[in-house]
mmCIF file of N, CA, C and O in Angstrom:
data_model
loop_
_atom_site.group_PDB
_atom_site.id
_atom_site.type_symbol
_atom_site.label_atom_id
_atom_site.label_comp_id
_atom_site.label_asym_id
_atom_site.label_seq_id
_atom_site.Cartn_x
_atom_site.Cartn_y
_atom_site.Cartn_z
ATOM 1 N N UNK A 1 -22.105 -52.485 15.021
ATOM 2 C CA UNK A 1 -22.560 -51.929 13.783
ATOM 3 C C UNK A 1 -24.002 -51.473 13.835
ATOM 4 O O UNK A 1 -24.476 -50.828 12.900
ATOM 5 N N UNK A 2 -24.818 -51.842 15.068
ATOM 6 C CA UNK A 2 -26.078 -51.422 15.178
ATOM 7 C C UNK A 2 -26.109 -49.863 15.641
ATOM 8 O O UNK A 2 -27.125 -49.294 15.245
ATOM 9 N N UNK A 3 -25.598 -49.394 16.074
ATOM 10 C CA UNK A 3 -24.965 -48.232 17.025
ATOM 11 C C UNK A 3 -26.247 -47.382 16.696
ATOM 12 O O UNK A 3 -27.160 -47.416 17.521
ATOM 13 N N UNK A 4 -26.405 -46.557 15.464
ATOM 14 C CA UNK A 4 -27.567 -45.604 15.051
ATOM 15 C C UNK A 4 -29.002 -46.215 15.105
ATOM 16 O O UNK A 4 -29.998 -45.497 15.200
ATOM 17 N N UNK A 5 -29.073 -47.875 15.025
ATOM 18 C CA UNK A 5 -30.633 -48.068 15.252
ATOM 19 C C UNK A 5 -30.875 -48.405 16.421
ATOM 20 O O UNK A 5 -32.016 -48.817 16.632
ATOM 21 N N UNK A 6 -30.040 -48.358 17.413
ATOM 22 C CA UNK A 6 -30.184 -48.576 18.852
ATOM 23 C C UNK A 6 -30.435 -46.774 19.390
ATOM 24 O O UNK A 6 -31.204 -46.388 20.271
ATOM 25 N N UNK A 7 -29.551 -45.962 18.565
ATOM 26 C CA UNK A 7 -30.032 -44.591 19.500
ATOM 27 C C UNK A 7 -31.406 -44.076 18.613
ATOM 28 O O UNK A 7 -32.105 -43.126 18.966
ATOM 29 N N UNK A 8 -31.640 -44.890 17.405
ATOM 30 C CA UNK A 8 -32.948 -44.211 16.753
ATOM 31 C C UNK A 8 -34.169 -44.529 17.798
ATOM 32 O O UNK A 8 -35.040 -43.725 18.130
ATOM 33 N N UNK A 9 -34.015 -46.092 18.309
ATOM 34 C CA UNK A 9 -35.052 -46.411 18.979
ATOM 35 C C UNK A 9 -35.170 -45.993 20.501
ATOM 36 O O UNK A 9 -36.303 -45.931 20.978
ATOM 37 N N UNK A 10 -34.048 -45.696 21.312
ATOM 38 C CA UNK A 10 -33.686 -44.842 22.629
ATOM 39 C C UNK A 10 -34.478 -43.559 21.746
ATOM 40 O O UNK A 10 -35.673 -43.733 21.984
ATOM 41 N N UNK A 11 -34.403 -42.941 21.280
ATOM 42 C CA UNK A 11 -34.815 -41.419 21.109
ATOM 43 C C UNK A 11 -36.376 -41.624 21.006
ATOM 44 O O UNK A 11 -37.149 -41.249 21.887
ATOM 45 N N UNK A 12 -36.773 -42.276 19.809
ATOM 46 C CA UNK A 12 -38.630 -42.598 19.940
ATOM 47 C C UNK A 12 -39.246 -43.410 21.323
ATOM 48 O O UNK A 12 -40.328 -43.236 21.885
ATOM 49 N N UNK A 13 -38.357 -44.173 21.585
ATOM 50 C CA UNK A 13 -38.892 -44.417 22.998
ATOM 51 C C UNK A 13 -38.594 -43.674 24.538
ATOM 52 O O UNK A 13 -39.138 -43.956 25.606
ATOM 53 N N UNK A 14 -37.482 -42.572 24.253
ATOM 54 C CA UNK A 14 -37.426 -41.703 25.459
ATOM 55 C C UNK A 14 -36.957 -42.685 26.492
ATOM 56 O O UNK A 14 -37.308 -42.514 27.660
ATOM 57 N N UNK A 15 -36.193 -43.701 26.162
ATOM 58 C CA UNK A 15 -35.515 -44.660 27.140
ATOM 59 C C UNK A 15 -33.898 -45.077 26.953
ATOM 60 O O UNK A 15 -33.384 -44.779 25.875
ATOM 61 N N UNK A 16 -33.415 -45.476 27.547
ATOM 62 C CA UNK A 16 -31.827 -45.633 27.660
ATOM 63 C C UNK A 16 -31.624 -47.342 27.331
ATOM 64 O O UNK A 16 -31.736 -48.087 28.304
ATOM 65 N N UNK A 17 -31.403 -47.807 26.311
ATOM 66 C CA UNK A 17 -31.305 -49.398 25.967
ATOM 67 C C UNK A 17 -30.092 -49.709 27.241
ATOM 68 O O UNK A 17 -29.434 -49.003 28.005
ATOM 69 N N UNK A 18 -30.222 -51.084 26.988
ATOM 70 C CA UNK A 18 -29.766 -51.602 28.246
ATOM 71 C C UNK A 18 -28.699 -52.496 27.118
ATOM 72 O O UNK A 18 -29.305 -53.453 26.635
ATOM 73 N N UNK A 19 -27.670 -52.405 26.761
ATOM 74 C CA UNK A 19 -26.981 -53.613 25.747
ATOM 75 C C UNK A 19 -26.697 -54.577 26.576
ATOM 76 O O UNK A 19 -26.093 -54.550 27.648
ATOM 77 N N UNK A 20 -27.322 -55.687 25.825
ATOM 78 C CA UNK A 20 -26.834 -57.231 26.047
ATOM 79 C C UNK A 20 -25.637 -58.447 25.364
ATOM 80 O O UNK A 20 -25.216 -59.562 25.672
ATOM 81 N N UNK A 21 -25.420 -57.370 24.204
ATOM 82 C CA UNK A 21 -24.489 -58.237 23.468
ATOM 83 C C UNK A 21 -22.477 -57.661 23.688
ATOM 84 O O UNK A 21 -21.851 -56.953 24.477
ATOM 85 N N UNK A 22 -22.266 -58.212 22.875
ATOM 86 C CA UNK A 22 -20.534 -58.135 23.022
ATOM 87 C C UNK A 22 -20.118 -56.443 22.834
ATOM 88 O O UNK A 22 -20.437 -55.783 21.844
ATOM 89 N N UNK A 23 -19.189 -55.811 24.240
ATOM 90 C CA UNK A 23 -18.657 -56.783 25.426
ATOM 91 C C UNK A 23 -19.001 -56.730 26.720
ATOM 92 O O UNK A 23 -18.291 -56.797 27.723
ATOM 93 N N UNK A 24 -20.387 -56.579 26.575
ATOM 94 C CA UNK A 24 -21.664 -56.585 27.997
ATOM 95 C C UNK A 24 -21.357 -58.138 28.645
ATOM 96 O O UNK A 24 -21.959 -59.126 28.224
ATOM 97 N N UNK A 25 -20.591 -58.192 29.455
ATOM 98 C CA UNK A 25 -20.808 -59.501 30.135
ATOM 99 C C UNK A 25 -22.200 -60.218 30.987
ATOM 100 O O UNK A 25 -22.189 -61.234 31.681
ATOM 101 N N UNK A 26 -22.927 -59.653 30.789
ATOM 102 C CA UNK A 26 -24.074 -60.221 30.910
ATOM 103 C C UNK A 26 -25.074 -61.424 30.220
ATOM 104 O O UNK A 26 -26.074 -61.952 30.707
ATOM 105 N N UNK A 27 -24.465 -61.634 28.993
ATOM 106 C CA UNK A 27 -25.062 -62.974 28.707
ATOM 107 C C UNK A 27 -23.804 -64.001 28.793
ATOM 108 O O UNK A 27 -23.997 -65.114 28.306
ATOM 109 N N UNK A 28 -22.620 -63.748 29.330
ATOM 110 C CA UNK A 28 -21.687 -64.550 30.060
ATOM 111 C C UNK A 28 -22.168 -64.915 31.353
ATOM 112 O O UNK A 28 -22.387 -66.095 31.624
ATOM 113 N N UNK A 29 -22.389 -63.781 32.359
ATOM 114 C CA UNK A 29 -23.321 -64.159 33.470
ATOM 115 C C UNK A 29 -24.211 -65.111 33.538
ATOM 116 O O UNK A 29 -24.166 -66.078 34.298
ATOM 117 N N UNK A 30 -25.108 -64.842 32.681
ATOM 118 C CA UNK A 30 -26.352 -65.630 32.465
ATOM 119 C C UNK A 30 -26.218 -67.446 31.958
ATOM 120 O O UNK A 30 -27.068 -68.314 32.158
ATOM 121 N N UNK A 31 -24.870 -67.604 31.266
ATOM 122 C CA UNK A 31 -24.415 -68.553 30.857
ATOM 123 C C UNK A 31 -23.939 -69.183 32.488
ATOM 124 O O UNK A 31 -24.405 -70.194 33.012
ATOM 125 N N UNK A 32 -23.111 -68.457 32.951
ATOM 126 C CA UNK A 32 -21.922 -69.211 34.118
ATOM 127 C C UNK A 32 -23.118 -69.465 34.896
ATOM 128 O O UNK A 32 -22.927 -70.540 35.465
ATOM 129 N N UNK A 33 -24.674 -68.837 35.309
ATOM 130 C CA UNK A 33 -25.878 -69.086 35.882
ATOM 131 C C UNK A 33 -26.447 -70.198 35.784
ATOM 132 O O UNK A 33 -27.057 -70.861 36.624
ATOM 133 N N UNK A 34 -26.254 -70.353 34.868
ATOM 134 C CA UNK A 34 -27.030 -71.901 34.487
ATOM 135 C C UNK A 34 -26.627 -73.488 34.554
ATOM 136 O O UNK A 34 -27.284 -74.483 34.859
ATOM 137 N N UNK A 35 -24.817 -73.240 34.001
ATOM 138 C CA UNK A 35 -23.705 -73.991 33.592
ATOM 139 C C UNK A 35 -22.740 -73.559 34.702
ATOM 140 O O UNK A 35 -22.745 -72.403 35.126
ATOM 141 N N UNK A 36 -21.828 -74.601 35.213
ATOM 142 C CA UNK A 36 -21.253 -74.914 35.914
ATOM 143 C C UNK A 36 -19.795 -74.688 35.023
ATOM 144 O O UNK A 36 -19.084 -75.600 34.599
ATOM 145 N N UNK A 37 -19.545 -73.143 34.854
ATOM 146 C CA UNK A 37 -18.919 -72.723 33.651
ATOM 147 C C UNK A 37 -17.368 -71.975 34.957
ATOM 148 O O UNK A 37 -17.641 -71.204 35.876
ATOM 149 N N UNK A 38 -16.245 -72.353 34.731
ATOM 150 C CA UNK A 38 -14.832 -72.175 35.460
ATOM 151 C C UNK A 38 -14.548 -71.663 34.560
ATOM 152 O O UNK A 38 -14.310 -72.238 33.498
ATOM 153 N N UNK A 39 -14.475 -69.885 34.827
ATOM 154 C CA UNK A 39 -13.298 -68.945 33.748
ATOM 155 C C UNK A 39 -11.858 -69.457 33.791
ATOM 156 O O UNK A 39 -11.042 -68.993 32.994
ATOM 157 N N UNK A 40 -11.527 -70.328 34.621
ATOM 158 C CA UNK A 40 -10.375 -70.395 34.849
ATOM 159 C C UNK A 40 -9.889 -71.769 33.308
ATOM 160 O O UNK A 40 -8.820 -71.907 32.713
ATOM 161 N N UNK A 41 -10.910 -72.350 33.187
ATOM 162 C CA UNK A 41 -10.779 -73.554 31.896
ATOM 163 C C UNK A 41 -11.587 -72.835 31.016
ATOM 164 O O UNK A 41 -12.167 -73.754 30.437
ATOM 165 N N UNK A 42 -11.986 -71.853 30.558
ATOM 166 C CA UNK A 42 -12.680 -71.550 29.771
ATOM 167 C C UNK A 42 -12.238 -70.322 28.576
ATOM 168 O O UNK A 42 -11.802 -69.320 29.142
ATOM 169 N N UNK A 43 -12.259 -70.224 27.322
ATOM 170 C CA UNK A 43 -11.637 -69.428 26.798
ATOM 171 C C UNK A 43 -12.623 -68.758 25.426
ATOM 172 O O UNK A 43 -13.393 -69.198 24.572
ATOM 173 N N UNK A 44 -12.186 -67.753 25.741
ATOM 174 C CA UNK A 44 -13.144 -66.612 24.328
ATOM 175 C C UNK A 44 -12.071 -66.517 22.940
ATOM 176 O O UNK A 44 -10.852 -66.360 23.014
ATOM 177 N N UNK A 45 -12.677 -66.621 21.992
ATOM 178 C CA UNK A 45 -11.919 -67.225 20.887
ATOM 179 C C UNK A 45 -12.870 -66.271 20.479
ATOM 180 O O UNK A 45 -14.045 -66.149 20.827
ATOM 181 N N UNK A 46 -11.832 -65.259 19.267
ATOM 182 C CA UNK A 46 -13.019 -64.082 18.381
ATOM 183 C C UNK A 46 -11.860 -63.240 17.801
ATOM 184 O O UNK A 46 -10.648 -63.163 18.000
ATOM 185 N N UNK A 47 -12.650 -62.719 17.099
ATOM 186 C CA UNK A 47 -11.601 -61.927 15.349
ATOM 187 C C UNK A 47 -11.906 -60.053 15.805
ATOM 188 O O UNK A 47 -11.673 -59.125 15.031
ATOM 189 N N UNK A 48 -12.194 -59.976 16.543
ATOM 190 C CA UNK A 48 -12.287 -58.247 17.431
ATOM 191 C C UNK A 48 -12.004 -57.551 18.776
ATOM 192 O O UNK A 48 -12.891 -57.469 19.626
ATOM 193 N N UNK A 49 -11.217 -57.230 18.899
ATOM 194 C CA UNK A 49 -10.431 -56.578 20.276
ATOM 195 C C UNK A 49 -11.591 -55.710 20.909
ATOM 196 O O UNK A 49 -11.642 -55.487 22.119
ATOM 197 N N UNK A 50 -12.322 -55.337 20.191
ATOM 198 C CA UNK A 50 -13.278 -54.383 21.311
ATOM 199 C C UNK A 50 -14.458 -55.353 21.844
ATOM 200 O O UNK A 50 -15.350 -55.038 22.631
ATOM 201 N N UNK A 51 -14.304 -56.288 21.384
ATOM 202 C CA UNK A 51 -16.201 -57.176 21.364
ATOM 203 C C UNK A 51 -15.445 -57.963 22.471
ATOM 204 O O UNK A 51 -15.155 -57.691 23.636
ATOM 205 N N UNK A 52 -15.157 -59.431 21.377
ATOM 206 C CA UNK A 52 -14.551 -60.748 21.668
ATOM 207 C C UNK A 52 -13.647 -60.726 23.013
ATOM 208 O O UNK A 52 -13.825 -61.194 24.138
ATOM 209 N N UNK A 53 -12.351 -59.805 22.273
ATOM 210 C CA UNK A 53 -11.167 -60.157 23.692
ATOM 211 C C UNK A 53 -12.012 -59.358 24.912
ATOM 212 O O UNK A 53 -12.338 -60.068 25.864
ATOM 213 N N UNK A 54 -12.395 -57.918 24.957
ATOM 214 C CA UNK A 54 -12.484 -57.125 25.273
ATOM 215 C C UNK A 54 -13.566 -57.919 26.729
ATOM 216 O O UNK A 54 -13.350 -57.759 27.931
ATOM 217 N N UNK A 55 -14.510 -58.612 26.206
ATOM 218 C CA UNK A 55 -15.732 -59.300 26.886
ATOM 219 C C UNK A 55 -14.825 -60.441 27.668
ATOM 220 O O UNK A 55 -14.920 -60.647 28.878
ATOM 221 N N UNK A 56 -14.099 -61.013 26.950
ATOM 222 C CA UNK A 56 -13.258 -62.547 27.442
ATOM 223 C C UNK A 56 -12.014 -61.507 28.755
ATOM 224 O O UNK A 56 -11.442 -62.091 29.675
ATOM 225 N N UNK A 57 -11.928 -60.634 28.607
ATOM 226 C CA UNK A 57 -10.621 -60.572 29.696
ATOM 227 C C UNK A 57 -11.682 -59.679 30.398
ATOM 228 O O UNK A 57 -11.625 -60.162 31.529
ATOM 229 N N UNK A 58 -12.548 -58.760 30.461
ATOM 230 C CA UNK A 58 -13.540 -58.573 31.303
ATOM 231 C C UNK A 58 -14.251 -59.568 32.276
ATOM 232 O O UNK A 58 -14.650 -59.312 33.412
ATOM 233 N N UNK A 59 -14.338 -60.885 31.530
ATOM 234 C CA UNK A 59 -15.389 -61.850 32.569
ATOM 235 C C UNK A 59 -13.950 -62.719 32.916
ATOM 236 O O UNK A 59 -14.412 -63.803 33.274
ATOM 237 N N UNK A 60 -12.435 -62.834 33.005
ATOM 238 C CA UNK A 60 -11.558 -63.302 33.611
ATOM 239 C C UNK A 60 -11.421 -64.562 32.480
ATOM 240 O O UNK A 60 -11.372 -65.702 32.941
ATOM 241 N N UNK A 61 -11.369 -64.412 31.277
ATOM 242 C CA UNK A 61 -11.058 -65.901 30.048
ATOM 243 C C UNK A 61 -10.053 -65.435 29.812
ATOM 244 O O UNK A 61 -9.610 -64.291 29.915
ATOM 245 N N UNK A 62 -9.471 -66.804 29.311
ATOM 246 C CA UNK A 62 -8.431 -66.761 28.546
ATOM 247 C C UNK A 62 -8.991 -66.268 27.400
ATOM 248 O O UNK A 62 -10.201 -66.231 27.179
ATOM 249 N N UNK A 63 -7.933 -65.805 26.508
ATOM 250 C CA UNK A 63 -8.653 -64.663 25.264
ATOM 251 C C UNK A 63 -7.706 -65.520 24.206
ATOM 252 O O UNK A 63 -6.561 -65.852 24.511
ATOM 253 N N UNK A 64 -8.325 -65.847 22.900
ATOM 254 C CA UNK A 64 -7.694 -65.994 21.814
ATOM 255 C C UNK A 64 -8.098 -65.393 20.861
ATOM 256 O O UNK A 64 -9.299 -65.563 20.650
ATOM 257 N N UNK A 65 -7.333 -64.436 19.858
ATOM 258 C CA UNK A 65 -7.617 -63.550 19.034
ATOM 259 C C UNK A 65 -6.974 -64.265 17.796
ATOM 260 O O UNK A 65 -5.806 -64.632 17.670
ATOM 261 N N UNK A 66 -8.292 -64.403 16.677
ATOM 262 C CA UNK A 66 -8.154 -65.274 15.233
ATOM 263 C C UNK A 66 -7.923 -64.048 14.602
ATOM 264 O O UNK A 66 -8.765 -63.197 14.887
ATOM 265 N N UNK A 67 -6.816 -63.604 13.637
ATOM 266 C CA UNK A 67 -6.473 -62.612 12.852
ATOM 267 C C UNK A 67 -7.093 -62.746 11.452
ATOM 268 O O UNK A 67 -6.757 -62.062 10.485
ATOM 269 N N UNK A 68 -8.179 -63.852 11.451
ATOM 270 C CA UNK A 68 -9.104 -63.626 9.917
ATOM 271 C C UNK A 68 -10.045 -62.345 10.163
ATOM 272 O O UNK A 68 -11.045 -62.248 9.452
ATOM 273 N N UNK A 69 -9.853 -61.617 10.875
ATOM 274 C CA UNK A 69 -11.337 -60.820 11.313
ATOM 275 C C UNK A 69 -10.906 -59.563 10.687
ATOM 276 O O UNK A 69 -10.304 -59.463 9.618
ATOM 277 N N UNK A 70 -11.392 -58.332 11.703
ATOM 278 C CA UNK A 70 -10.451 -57.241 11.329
ATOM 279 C C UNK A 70 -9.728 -56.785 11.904
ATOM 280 O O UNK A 70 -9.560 -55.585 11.688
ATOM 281 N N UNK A 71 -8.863 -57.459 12.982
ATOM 282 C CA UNK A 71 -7.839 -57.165 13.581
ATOM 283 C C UNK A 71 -6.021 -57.692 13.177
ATOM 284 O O UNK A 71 -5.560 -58.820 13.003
ATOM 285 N N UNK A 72 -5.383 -56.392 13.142
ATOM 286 C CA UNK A 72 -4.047 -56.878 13.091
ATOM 287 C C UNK A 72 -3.497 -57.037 14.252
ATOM 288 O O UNK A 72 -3.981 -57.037 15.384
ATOM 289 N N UNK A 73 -1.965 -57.235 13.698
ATOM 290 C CA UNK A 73 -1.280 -57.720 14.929
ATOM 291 C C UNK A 73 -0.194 -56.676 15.220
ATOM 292 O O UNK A 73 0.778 -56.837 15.958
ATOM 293 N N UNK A 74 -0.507 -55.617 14.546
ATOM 294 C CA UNK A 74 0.205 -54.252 14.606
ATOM 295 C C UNK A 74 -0.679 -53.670 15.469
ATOM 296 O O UNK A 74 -0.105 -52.889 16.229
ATOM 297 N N UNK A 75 -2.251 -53.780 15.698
ATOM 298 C CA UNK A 75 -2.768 -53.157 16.594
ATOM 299 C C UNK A 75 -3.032 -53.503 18.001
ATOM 300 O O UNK A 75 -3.425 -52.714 18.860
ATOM 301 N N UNK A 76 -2.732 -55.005 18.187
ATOM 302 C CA UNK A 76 -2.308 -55.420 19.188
ATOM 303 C C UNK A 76 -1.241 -54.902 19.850
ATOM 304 O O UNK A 76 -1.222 -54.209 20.868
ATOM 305 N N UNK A 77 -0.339 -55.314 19.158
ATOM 306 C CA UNK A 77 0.838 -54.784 19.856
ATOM 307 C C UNK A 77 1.138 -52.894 20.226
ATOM 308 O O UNK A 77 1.967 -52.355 20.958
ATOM 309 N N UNK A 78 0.001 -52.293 19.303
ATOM 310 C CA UNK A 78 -0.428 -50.497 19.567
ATOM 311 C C UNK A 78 -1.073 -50.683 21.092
ATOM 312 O O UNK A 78 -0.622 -49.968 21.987
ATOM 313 N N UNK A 79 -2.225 -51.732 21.418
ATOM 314 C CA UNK A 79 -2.401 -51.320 22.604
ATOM 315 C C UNK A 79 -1.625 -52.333 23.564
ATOM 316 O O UNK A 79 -1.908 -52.274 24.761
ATOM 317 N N UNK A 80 -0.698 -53.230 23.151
ATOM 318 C CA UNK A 80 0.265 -53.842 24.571
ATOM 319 C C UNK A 80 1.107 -52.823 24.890
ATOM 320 O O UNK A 80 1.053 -52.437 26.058
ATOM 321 N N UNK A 81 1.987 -52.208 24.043
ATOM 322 C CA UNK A 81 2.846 -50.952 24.361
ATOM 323 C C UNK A 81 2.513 -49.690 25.025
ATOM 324 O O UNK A 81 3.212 -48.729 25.349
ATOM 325 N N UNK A 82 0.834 -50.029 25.185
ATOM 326 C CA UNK A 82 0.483 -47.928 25.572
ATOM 327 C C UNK A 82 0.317 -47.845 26.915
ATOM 328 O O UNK A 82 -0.469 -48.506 27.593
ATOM 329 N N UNK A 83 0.937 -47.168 27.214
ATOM 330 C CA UNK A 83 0.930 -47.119 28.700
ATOM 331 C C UNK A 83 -0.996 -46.791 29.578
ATOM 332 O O UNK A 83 -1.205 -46.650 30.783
ATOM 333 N N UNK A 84 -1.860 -46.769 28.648
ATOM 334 C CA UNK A 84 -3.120 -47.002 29.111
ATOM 335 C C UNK A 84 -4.303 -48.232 29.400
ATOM 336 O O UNK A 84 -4.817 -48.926 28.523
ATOM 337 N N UNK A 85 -4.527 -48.286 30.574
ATOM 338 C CA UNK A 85 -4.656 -49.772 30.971
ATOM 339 C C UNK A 85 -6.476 -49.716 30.673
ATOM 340 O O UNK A 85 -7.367 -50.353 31.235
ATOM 341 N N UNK A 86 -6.537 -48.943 29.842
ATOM 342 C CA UNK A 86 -8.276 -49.288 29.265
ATOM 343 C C UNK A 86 -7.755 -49.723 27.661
ATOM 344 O O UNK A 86 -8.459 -50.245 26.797
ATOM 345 N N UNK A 87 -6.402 -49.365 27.559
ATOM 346 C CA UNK A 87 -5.930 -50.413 25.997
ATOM 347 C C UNK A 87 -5.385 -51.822 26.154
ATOM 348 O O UNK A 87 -5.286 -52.821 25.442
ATOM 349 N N UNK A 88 -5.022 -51.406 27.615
ATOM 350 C CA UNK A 88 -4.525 -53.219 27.602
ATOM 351 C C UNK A 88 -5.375 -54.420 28.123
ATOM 352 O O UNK A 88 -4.986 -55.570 28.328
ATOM 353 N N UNK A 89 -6.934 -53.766 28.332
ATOM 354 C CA UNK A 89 -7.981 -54.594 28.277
ATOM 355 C C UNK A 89 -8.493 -55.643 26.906
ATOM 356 O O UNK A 89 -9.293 -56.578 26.922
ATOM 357 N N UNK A 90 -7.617 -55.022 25.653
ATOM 358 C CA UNK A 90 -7.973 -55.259 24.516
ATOM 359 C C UNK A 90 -6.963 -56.088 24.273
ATOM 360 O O UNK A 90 -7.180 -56.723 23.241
ATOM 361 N N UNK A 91 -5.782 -56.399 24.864
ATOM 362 C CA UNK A 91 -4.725 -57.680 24.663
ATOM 363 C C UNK A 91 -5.091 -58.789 25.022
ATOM 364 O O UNK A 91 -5.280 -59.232 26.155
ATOM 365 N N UNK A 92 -5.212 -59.338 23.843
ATOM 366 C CA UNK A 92 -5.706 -60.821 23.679
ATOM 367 C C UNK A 92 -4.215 -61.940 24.524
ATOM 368 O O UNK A 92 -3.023 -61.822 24.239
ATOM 369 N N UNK A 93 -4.693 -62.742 25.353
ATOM 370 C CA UNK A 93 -3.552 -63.506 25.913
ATOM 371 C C UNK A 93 -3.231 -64.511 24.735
ATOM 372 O O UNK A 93 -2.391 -65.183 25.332
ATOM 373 N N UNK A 94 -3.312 -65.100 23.449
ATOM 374 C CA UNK A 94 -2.949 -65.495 22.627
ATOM 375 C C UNK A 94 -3.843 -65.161 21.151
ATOM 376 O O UNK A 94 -4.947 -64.621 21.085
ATOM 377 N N UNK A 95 -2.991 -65.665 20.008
ATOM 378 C CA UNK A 95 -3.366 -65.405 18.585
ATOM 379 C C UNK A 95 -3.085 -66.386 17.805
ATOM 380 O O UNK A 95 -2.234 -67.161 18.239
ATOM 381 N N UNK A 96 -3.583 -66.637 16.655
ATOM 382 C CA UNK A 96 -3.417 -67.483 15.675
ATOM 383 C C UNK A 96 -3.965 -66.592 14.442
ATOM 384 O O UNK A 96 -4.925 -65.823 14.414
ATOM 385 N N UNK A 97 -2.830 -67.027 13.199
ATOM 386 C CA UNK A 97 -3.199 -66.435 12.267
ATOM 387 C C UNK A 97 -5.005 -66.814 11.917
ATOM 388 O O UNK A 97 -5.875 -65.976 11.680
ATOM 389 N N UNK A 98 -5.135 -67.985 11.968
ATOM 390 C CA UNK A 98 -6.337 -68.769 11.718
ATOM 391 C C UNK A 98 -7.144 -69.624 12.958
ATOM 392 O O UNK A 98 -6.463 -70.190 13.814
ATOM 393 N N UNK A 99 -8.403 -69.675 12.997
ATOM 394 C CA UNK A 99 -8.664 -70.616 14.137
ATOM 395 C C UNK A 99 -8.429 -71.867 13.299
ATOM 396 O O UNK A 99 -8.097 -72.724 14.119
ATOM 397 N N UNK A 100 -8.435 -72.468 11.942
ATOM 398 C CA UNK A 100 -7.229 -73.700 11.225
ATOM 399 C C UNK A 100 -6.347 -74.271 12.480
ATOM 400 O O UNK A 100 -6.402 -75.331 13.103
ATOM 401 N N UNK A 101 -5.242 -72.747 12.618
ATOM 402 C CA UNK A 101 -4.236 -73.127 13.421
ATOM 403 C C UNK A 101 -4.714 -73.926 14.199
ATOM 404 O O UNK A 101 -3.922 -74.847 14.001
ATOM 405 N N UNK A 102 -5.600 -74.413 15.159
ATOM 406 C CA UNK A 102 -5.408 -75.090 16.701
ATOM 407 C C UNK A 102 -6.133 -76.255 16.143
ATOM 408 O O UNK A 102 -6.593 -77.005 17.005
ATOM 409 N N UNK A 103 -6.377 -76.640 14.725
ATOM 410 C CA UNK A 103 -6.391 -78.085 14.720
ATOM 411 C C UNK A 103 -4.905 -79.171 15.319
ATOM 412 O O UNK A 103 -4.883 -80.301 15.805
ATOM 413 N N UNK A 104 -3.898 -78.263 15.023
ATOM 414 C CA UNK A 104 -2.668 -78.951 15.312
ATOM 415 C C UNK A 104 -2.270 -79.280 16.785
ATOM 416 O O UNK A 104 -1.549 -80.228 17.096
ATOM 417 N N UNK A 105 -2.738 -78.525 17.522
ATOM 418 C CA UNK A 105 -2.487 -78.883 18.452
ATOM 419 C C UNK A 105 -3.872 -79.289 19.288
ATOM 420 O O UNK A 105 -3.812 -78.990 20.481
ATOM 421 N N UNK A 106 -5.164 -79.951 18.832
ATOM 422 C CA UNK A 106 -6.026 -80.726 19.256
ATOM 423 C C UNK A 106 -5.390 -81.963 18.876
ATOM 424 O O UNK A 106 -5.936 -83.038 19.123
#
C-alpha cells in the first residue's frame, strides 16, 4: 500500500529503493542468519497471497493462509487451476477460515 511514496521518494532521490518488506525474502534471510531457523519446521501464517504465502513458499515454508484478510478461497483455487507457475507461487499449502481454527488442534 506504500507503492506511490516509495516511487515519490526514488524520483527526488534519483535512486532505485531496495524493498525489504513482504515478499522480499530478505528479512527472512536475515532472521535464518542469526537463528538456527529449519524451513523445513517452520511455517508462514498470513491473510495475503501476494505478501505472506507468496514470501513463505519463496523462502521454502510451509504456507498457511487465514481467510480473515482479503483473500478468498475462490482466488486460491483461480491460481491452483492456472496453468501459470508464477500463480501457483501464490498457493498457500493450507487454510483456515480463522487463525481461531488451530487452537483445536494445539
Amino acid at each position: 500500500g506504500t507503492g506511490c511514496l516509495v516511487k515519490a521518494v526514488e524520483t527526488a532521490a534519483q535512486r532505485e529503493a531496495f524493498i525489504v518488506g513482504k515478499p522480499n525474502r530478505f528479512m527472512f534471510d536475515c532472521v535464518a542468519s542469526e537463528f538456527d531457523v529449519d524451513p523445513g519446521r517452520t511455517i508462514m501464517v498470513g491473510d495475503r497471497l501476494d505478501t505472506d504465502i507468496l514470501m513463505g513458499n519463496d523462502c521454502h515454508l510451509t504456507t498457511l493462509l487465514t481467510l480473515t484478510g482479503v483473500t478468498t478461497l475462490d482466488e486460491v483455487r483461480g491460481h491452483q487451476d492456472s496453468d501459470c507457475p508464477a500463480r501457483h507461487r501464490l498457493v498457500p499449502d493450507y487454510y483456515v477460515d480463522s487463525i481461531a481454527d488451530l487452537l483445536q488442534v494445539l
